[in-house]
Short mmCIF file of C-alpha atoms and ligand atoms in Angstrom, two decimals:
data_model
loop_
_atom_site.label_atom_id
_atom_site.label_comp_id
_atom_site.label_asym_id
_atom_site.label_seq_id
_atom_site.Cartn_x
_atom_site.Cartn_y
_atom_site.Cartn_z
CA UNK A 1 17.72 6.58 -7.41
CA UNK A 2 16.87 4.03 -4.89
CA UNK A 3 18.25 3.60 -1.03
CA UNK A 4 21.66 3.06 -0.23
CA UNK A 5 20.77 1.77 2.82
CA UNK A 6 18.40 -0.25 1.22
CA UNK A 7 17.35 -3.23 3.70
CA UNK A 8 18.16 -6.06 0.98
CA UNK A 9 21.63 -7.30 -0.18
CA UNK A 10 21.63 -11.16 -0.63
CA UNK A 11 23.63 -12.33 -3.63
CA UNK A 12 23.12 -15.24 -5.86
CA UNK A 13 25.65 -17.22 -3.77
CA UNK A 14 24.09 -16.63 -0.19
CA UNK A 15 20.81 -18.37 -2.08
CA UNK A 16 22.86 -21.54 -2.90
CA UNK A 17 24.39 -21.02 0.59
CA UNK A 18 20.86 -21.37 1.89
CA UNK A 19 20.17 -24.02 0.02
CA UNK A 20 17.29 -22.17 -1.82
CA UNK A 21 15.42 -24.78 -4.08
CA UNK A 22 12.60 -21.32 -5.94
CA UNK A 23 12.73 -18.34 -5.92
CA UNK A 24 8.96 -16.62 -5.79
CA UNK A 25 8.71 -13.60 -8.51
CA UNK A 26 6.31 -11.35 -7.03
CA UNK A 27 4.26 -8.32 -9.07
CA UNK A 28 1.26 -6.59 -7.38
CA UNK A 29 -1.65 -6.32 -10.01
CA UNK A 30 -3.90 -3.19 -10.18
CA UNK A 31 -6.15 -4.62 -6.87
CA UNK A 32 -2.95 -4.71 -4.86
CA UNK A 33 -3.20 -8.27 -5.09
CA UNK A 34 0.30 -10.29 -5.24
CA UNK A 35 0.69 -12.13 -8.14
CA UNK A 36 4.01 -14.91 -8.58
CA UNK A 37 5.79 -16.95 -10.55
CA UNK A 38 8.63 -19.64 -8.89
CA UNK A 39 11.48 -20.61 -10.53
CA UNK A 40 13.42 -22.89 -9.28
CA UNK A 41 17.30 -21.90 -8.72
CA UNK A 42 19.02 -23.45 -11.39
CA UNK A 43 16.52 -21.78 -13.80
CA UNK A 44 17.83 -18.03 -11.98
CA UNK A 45 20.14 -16.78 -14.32
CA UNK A 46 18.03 -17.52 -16.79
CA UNK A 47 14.78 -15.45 -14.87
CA UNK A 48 17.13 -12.61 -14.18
CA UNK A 49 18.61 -12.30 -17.99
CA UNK A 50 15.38 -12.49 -19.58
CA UNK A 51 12.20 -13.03 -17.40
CA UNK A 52 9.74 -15.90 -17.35
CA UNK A 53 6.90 -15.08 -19.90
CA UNK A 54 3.56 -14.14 -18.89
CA UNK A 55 0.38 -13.12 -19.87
CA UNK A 56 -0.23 -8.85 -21.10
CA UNK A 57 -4.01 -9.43 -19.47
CA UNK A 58 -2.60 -9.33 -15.61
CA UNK A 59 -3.06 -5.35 -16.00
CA UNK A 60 -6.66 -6.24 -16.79
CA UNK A 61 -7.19 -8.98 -13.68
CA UNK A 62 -10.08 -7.48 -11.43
CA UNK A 63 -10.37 -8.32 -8.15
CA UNK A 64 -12.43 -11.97 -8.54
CA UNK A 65 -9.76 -12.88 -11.15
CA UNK A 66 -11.85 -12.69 -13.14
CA UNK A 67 -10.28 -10.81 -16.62
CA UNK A 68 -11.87 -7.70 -18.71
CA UNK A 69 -11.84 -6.89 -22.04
CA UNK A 70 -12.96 -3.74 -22.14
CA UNK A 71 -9.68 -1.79 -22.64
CA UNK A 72 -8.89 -1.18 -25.56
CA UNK A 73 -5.29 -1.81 -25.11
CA UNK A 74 -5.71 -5.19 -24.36
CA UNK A 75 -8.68 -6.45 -26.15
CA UNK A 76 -7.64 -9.95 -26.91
CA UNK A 77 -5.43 -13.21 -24.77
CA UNK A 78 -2.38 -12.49 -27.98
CA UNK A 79 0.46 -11.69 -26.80
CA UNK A 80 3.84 -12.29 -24.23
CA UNK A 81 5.38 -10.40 -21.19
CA UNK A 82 8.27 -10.94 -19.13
CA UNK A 83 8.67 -11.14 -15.55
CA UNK A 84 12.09 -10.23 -14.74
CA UNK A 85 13.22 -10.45 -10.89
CA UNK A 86 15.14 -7.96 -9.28
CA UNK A 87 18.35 -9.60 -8.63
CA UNK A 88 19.87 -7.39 -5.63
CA UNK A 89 16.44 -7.52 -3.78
CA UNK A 90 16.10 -11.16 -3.77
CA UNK A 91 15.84 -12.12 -0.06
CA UNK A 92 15.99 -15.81 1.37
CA UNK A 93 12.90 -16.30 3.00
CA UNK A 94 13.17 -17.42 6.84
CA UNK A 95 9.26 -18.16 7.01
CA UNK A 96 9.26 -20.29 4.31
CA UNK A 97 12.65 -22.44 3.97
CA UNK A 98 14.28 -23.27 0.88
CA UNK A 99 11.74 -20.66 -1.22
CA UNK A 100 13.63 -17.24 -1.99
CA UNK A 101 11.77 -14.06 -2.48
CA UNK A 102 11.97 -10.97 -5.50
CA UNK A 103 10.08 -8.17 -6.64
CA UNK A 104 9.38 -8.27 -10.21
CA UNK A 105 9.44 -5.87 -13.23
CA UNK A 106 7.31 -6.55 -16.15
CA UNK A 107 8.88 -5.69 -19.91
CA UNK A 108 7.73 -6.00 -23.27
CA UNK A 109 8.53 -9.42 -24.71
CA UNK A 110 11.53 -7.55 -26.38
CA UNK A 111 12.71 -6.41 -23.00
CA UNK A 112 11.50 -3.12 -23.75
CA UNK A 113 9.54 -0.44 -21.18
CA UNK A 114 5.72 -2.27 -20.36
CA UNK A 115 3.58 0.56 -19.85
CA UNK A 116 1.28 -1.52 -17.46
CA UNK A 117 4.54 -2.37 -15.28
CA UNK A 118 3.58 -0.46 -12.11
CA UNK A 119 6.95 -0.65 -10.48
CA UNK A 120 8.29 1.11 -13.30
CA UNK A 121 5.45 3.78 -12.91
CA UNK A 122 6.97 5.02 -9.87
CA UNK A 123 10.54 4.77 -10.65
CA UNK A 124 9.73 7.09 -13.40
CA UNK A 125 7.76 9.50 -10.51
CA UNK A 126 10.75 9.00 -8.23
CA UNK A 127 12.62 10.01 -11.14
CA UNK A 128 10.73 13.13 -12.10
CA UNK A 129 11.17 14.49 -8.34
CA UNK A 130 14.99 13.37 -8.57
CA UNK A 131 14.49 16.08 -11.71
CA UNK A 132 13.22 18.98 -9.34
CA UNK A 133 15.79 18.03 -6.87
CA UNK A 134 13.67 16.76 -4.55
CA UNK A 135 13.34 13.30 -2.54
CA UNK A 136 10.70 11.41 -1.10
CA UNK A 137 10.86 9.07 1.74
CA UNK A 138 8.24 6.76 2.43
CA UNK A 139 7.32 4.11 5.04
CA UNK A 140 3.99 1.55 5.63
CA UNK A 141 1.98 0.79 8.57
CA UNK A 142 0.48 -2.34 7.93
CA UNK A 143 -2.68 -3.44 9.83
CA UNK A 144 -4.48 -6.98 9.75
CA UNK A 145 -6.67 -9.25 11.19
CA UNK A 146 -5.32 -12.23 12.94
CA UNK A 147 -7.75 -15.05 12.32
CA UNK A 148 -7.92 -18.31 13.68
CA UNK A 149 -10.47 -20.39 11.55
CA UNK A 150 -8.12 -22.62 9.31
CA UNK A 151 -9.85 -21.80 5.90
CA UNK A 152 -13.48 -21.41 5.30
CA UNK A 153 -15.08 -17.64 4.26
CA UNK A 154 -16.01 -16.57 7.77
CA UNK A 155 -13.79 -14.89 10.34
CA UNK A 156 -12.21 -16.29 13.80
CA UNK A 157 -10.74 -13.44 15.66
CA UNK A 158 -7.61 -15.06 16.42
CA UNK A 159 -6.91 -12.77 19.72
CA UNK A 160 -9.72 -11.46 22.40
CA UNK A 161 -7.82 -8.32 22.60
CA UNK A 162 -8.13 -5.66 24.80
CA UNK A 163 -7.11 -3.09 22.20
CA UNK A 164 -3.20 -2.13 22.71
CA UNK A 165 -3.19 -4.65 26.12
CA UNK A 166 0.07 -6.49 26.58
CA UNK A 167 -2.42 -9.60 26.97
CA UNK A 168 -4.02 -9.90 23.83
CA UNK A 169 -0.43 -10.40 22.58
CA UNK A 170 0.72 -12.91 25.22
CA UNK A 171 -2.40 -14.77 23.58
CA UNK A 172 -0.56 -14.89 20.59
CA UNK A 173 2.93 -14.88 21.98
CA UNK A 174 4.57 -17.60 19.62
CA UNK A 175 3.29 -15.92 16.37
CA UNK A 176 4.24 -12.66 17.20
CA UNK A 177 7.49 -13.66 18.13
CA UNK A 178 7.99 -16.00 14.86
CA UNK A 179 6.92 -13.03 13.13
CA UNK A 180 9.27 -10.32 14.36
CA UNK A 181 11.98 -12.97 13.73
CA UNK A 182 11.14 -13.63 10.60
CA UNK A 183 10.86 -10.23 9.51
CA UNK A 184 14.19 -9.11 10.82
CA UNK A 185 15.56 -11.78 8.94
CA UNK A 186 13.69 -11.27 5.72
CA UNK A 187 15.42 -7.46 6.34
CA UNK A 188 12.16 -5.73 6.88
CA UNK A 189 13.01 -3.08 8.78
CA UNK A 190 9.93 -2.73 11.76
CA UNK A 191 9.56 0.41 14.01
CA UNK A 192 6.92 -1.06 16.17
CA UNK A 193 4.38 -3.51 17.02
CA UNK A 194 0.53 -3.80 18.50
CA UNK A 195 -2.40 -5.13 19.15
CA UNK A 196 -4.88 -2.55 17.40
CA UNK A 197 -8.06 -1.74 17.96
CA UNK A 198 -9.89 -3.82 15.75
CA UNK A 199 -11.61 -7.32 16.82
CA UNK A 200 -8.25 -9.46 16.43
CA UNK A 201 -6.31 -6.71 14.85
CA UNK A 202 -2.17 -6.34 14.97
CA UNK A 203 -0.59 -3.27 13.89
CA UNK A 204 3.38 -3.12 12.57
CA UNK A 205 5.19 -0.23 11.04
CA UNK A 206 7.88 -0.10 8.66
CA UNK A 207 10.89 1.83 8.54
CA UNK A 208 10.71 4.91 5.83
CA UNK A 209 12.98 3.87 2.66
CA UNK A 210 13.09 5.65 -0.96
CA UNK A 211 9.97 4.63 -2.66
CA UNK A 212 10.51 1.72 -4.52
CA UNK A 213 12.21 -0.21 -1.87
CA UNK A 214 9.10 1.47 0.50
CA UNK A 215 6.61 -0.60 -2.09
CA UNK A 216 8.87 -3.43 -2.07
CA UNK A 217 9.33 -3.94 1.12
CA UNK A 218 5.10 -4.05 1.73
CA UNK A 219 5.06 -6.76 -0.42
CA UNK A 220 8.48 -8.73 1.37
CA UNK A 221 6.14 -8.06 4.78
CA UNK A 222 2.28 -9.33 3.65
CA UNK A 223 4.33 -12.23 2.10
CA UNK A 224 6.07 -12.86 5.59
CA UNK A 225 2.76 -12.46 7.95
CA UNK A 226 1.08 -14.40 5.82
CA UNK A 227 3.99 -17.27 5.77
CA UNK A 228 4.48 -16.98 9.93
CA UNK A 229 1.01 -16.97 9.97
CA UNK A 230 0.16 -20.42 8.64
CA UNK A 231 3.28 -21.92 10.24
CA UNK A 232 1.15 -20.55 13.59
CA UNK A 233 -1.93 -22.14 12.47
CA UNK A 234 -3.35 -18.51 12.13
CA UNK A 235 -4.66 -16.43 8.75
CA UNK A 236 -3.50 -12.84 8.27
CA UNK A 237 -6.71 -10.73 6.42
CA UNK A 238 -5.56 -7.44 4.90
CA UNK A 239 -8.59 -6.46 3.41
CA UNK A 240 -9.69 -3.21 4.41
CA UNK A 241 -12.61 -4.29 6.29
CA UNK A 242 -12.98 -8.17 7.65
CA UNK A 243 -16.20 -7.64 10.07
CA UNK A 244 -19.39 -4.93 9.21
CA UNK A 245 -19.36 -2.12 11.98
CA UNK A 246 -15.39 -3.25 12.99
CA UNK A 247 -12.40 -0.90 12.57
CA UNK A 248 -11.29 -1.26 9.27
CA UNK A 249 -7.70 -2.20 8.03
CA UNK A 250 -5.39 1.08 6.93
CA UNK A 251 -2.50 0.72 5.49
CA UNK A 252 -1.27 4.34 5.80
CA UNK A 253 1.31 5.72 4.05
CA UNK A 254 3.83 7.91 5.84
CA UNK A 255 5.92 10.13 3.58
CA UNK A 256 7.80 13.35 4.24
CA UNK A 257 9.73 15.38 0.88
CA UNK A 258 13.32 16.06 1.27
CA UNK A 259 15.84 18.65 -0.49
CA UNK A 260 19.74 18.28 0.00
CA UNK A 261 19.70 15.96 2.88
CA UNK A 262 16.75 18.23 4.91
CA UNK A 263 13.00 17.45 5.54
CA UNK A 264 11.01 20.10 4.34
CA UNK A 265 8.33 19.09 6.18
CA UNK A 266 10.93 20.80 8.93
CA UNK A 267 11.23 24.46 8.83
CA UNK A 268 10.25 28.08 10.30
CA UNK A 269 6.60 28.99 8.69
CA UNK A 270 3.28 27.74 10.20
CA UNK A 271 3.04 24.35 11.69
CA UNK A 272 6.46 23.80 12.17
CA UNK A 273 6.29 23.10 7.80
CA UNK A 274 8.52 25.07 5.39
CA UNK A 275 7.34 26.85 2.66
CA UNK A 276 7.93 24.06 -0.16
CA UNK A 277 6.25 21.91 2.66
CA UNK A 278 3.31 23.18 2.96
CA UNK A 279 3.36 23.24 -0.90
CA UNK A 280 3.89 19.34 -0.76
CA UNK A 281 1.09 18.80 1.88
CA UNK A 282 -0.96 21.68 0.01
CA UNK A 283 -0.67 19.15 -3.43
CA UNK A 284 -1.62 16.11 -1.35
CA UNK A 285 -4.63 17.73 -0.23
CA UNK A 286 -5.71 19.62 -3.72
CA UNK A 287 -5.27 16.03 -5.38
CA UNK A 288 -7.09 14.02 -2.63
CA UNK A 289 -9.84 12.63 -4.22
CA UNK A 290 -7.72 11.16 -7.13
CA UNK A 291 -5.15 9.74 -4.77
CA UNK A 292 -7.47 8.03 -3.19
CA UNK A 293 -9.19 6.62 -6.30
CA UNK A 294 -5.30 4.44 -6.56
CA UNK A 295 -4.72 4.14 -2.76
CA UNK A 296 -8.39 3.12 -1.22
CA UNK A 297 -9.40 1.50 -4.67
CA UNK A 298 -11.66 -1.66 -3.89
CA UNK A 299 -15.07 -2.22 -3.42
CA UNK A 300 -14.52 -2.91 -0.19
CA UNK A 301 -12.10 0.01 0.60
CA UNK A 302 -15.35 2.34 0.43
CA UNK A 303 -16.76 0.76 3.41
CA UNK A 304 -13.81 1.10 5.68
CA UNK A 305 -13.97 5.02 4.97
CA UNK A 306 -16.41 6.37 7.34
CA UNK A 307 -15.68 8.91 9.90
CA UNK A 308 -15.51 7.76 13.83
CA UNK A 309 -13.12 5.03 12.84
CA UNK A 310 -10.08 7.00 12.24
CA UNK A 311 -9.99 6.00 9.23
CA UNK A 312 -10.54 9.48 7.50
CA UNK A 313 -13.89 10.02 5.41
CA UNK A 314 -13.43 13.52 4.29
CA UNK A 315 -10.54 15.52 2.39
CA UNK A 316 -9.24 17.58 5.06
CA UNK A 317 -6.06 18.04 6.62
CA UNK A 318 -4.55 18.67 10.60
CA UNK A 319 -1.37 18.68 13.06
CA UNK A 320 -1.52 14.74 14.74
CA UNK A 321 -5.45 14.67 14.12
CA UNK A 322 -6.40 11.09 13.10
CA UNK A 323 -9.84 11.47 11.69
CA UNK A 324 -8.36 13.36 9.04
CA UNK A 325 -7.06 12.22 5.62
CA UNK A 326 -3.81 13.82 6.19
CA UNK A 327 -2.43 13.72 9.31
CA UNK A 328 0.58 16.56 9.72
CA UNK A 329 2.88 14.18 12.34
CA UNK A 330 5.62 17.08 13.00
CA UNK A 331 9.13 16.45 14.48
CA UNK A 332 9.46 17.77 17.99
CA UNK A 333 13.15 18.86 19.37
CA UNK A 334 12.33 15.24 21.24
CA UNK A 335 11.52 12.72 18.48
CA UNK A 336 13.59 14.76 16.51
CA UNK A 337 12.69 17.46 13.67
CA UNK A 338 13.75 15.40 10.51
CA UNK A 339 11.29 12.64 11.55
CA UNK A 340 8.39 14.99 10.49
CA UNK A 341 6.30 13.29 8.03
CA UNK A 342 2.19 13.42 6.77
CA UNK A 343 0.01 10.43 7.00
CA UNK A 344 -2.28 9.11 4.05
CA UNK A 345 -5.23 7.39 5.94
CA UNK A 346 -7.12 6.05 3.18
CA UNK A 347 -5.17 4.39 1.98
CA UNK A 348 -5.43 0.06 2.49
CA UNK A 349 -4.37 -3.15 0.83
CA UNK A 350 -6.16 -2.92 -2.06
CA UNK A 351 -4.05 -0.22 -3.34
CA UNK A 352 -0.71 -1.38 -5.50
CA UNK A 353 1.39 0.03 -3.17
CA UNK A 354 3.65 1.67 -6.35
CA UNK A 355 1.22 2.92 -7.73
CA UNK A 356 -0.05 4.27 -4.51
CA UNK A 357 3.34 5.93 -4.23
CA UNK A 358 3.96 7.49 -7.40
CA UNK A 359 0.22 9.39 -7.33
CA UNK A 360 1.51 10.60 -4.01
CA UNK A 361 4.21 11.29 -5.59
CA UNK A 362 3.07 12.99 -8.19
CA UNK A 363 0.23 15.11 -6.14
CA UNK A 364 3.07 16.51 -3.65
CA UNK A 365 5.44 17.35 -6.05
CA UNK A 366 3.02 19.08 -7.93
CA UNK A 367 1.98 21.00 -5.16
CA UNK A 368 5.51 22.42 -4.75
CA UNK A 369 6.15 23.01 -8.56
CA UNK A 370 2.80 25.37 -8.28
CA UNK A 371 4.20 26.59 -4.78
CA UNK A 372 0.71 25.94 -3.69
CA UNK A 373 -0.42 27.55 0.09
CA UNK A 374 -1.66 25.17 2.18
CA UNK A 375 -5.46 26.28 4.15
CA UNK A 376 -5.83 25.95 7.86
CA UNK A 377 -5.78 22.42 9.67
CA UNK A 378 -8.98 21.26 11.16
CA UNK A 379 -8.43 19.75 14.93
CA UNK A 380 -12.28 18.33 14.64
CA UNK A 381 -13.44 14.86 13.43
CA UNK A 382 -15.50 16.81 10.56
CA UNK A 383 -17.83 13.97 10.18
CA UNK A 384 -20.16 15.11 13.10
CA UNK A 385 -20.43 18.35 11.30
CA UNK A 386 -23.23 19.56 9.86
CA UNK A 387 -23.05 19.38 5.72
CA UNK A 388 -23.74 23.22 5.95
CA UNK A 389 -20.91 23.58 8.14
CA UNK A 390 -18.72 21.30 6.09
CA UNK A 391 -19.62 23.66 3.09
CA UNK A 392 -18.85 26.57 4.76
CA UNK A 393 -14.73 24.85 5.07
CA UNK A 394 -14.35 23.80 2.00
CA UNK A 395 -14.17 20.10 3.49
CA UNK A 396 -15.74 17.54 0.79
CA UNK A 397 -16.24 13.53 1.32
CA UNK A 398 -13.83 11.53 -0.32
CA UNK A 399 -14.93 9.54 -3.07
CA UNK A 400 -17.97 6.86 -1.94
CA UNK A 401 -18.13 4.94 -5.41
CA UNK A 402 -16.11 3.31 -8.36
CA UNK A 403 -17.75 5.94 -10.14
CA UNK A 404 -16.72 8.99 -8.15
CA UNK A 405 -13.50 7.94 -7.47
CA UNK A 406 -12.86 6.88 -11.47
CA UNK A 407 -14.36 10.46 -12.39
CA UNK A 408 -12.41 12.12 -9.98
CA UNK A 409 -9.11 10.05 -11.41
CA UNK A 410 -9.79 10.59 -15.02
CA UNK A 411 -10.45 14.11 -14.30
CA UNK A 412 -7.34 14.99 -12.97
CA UNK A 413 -3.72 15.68 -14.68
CA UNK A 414 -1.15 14.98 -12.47
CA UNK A 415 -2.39 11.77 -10.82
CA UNK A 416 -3.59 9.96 -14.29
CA UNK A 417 -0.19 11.43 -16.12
CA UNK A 418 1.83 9.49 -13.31
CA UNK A 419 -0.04 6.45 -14.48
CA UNK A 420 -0.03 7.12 -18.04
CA UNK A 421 -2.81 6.66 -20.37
CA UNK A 422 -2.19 2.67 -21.11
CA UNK A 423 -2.35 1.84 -17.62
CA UNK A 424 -5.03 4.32 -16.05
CA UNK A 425 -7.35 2.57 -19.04
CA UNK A 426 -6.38 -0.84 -17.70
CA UNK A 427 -6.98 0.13 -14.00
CA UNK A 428 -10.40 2.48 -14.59
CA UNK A 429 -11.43 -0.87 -16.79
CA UNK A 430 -10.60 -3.03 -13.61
CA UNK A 431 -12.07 -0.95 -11.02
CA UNK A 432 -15.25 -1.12 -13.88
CA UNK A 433 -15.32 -4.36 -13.60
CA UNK A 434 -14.88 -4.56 -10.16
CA UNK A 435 -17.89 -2.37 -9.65
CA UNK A 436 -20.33 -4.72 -12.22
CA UNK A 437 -19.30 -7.45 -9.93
CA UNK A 438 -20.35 -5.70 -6.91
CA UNK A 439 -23.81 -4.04 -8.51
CA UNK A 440 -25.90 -6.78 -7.25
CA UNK A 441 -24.66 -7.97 -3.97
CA UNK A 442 -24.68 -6.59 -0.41
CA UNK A 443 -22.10 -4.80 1.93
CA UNK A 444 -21.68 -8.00 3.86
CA UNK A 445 -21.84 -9.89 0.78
CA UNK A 446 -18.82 -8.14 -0.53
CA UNK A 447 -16.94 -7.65 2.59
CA UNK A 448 -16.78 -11.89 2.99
CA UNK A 449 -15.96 -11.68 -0.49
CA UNK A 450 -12.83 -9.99 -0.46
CA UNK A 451 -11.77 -11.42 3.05
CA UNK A 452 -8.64 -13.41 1.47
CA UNK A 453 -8.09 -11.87 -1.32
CA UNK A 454 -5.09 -9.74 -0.17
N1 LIG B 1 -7.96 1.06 11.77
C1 LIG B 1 -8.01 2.43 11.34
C2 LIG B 1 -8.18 2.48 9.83
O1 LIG B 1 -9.05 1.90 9.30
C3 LIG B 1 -6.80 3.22 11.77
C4 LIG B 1 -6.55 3.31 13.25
C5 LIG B 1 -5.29 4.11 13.53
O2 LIG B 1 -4.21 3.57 13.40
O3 LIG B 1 -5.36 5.32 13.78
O4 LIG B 1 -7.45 3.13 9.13
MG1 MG B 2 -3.40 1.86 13.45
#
């Protein structure tokens, strides 16, 4: 099921080699938001047999940490979970010494399936595809503000740019080099690196990997930038938008569907697509609104949607266009045809990055089980359009509220299936909650708010 090549591989004795002292457990809740537990080594075998214990109401955390109660699954602070680490993707950390690093999966006290584990929610999507014979391949592009302020709410842009200049990176020369260093050694596997166009903002992509190891590996890397980052004196914000008016932070997710070892996003019909790619794209784009309700979830998230800022604001698709939601990027004869692959733009930190996969997931495979035709691609940034003329294409906004985006979630069967019903009334109840916080305070209000929370 997952990667062979997988970018991980450390055993139990290259952690005493390193002279580990904890190993950090790390979960994403339903706000994307890392959540840990260390252990230290000599209590290892005991984590990895049976988990440390910890409380059911994480699935019901909002955003503030503050906890609801208003799904009915979990009404009440009874009750045990276990975290249990995944051994083989334990990874000695080389930003922070002597700590270790593992994704964890959360069970039932008995050890049984936790239907609020989200990790397990897309290893049963990855599974489902695995089913219809088909593969997905996924891969993050991570960016983030590089602030210089040492703690405090407000934001110091930790680089002068210009956007994509040599020199804005020459500003920040020992971080970024820490930080490629450190990530090579904590085996993330990065295609590239930038300043972006954002005040202070630093792009990196990530390698495509199966699923899983995709979701894992976001976590390995916010846990690293954030790690070099302090060591530089600097703070990393993910959140999907740090300043009003700036470019907002994407995290966009890069997958492409694959059959018997060929990209189907590769073929002979329009677009350079095959049929059962277009089918894929096709289900991205019929399920839009309800991916996005899992992958561009916050309160904040809604802001950073707005069209001029390719960030995408509308539910549209095109060939390399970057103001839409889904961006076709096909393989030339040059970059070669297998590396064809569609973009999610709205898609940020916010999101639990498995559960962000397995509604993608989920939407794409549907579209190819219901051989789904995909419409024409729009070149234009829609949002200039008039509403008349964005009628007349069929082209709707995404989802601008809580509400919307929960309606639009509820509403529809393959996305909320892929979650199941236990968790998608745990997350609706969070983004609820996350929503009542947000009722009574401002744009800027909220934006400072969620600054450092990812
Ligand atoms: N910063 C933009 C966003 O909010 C994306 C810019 C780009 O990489 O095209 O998603
Ligand atoms: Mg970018």
């Amino acid at each position: 099921m997952t990667d062979t090549t997988a970018p991980f591989g450390f055993t139990e004795d290259d952690l005493h080699a390193a002279d580990i002292v904890g190993v950090t457990i790390v979960w994403a809740d339903n706000n994307g938001i890392p959540r840990a537990r260390t252990v230290p080594l000599d209590q290892w075998p005991s984590a990895t047999a049976k988990g440390v214990g910890i409380t059911p109401l994480f699935a019901v955390f909002d955003t503030h940490d503050a906890i609801t109660f208003s799904h009915d699954g979990l009404p009440d602070a009874s009750g045990d979970i276990r975290l249990v680490p995944v051994p083989d993707r334990t990874v000695p950390l080389a930003g922070q010494p002597a700590l270790a690093w593992a994704p964890g999966r959360q069970v039932g006290a008995d050890g049984s399936p936790w239907p609020y584990d989200q990790r397990g929610v897309l290893e049963r999507q990855v599974d489902a595809a695995d089913a219809a014979g088909l593969q997905i391949r996924a891969g993050y592009e991570i960016e983030f503000f590089l602030d210089r302020s040492g703690d405090g709410p407000d934001a110091v842009p930790g680089h002068d740019g210009p956007a994509y200049s040599a020199r804005a990176l020459i500003t920040v020369d020992a971080f970024v080099v820490a930080l490629l260093r450190d990530l090579r050694a904590n085996r993330v596997p990065v295609g590239q690196l930038h300043a972006e166009y954002g005040t202070a903002q630093i792009e990196l992509s990530i390698a495509p990997t199966d699923p899983v190891t995709a979701a894992d590996l976001q976590l390995l890397a916010r846990q690293t930038i954030h790690a070099t980052a302090a060591r530089h004196g600097f703070r990393a914000s993910f959140s999907p938008l740090v300043l009003p008016g700036d470019a907002g932070n994407g995290w966009h997710l890069h997958t492409s569907v694959w059959r018997d070892g060929s990209n189907l996003l590769s073929g002979d019909g329009p677009h350079g697509l095959s049929d059962d790619g277009a089918a894929y794209l096709a289900g991205l784009l019929r399920d839009l609104p309800a991916i996005v309700a899992v992958t561009a979830p916050s309160e904040v998230s809604f802001q950073r949607l707005r069209p001029g800022y390719f960030s995408s604001a509308y539910g549209y698709w095109g060939v390399e266009n970057r103001e839409a939601a889904l961006r076709l990027v096909p393989g030339t004869e040059f970059t070669g045809r297998t590396q064809a692959n569609v973009e999610l733009k709205p898609s940020d930190a916010s999101a639990n990055p498995y559960l962000a996969l397995a509604a993608v997931t989920a939407a794409g495979i549907g579209g190819i089980a219901d051989g789904l035709s995909l419409p024409d691609p729009i070149a234009a940034n829609v949002g200039t359009w008039s509403e008349e003329q964005r009628r007349d294409a069929g082209v709707r906004a995404l989802p601008g509220s809580t509400a919307e985006a929960v309606g639009e979630l509820r509403a529809n069967p393959r996305v909320s299936a892929a979650l199941g019903p236990d968790l998608l009334g745990a997350f609706t109840a969070v983004r609820g909650a996350d929503a009542a916080w947000a009722a009574d305070r401002d744009a800027a209000d909220i934006i400072t708010a969620h600054r450092w929370r990812y």
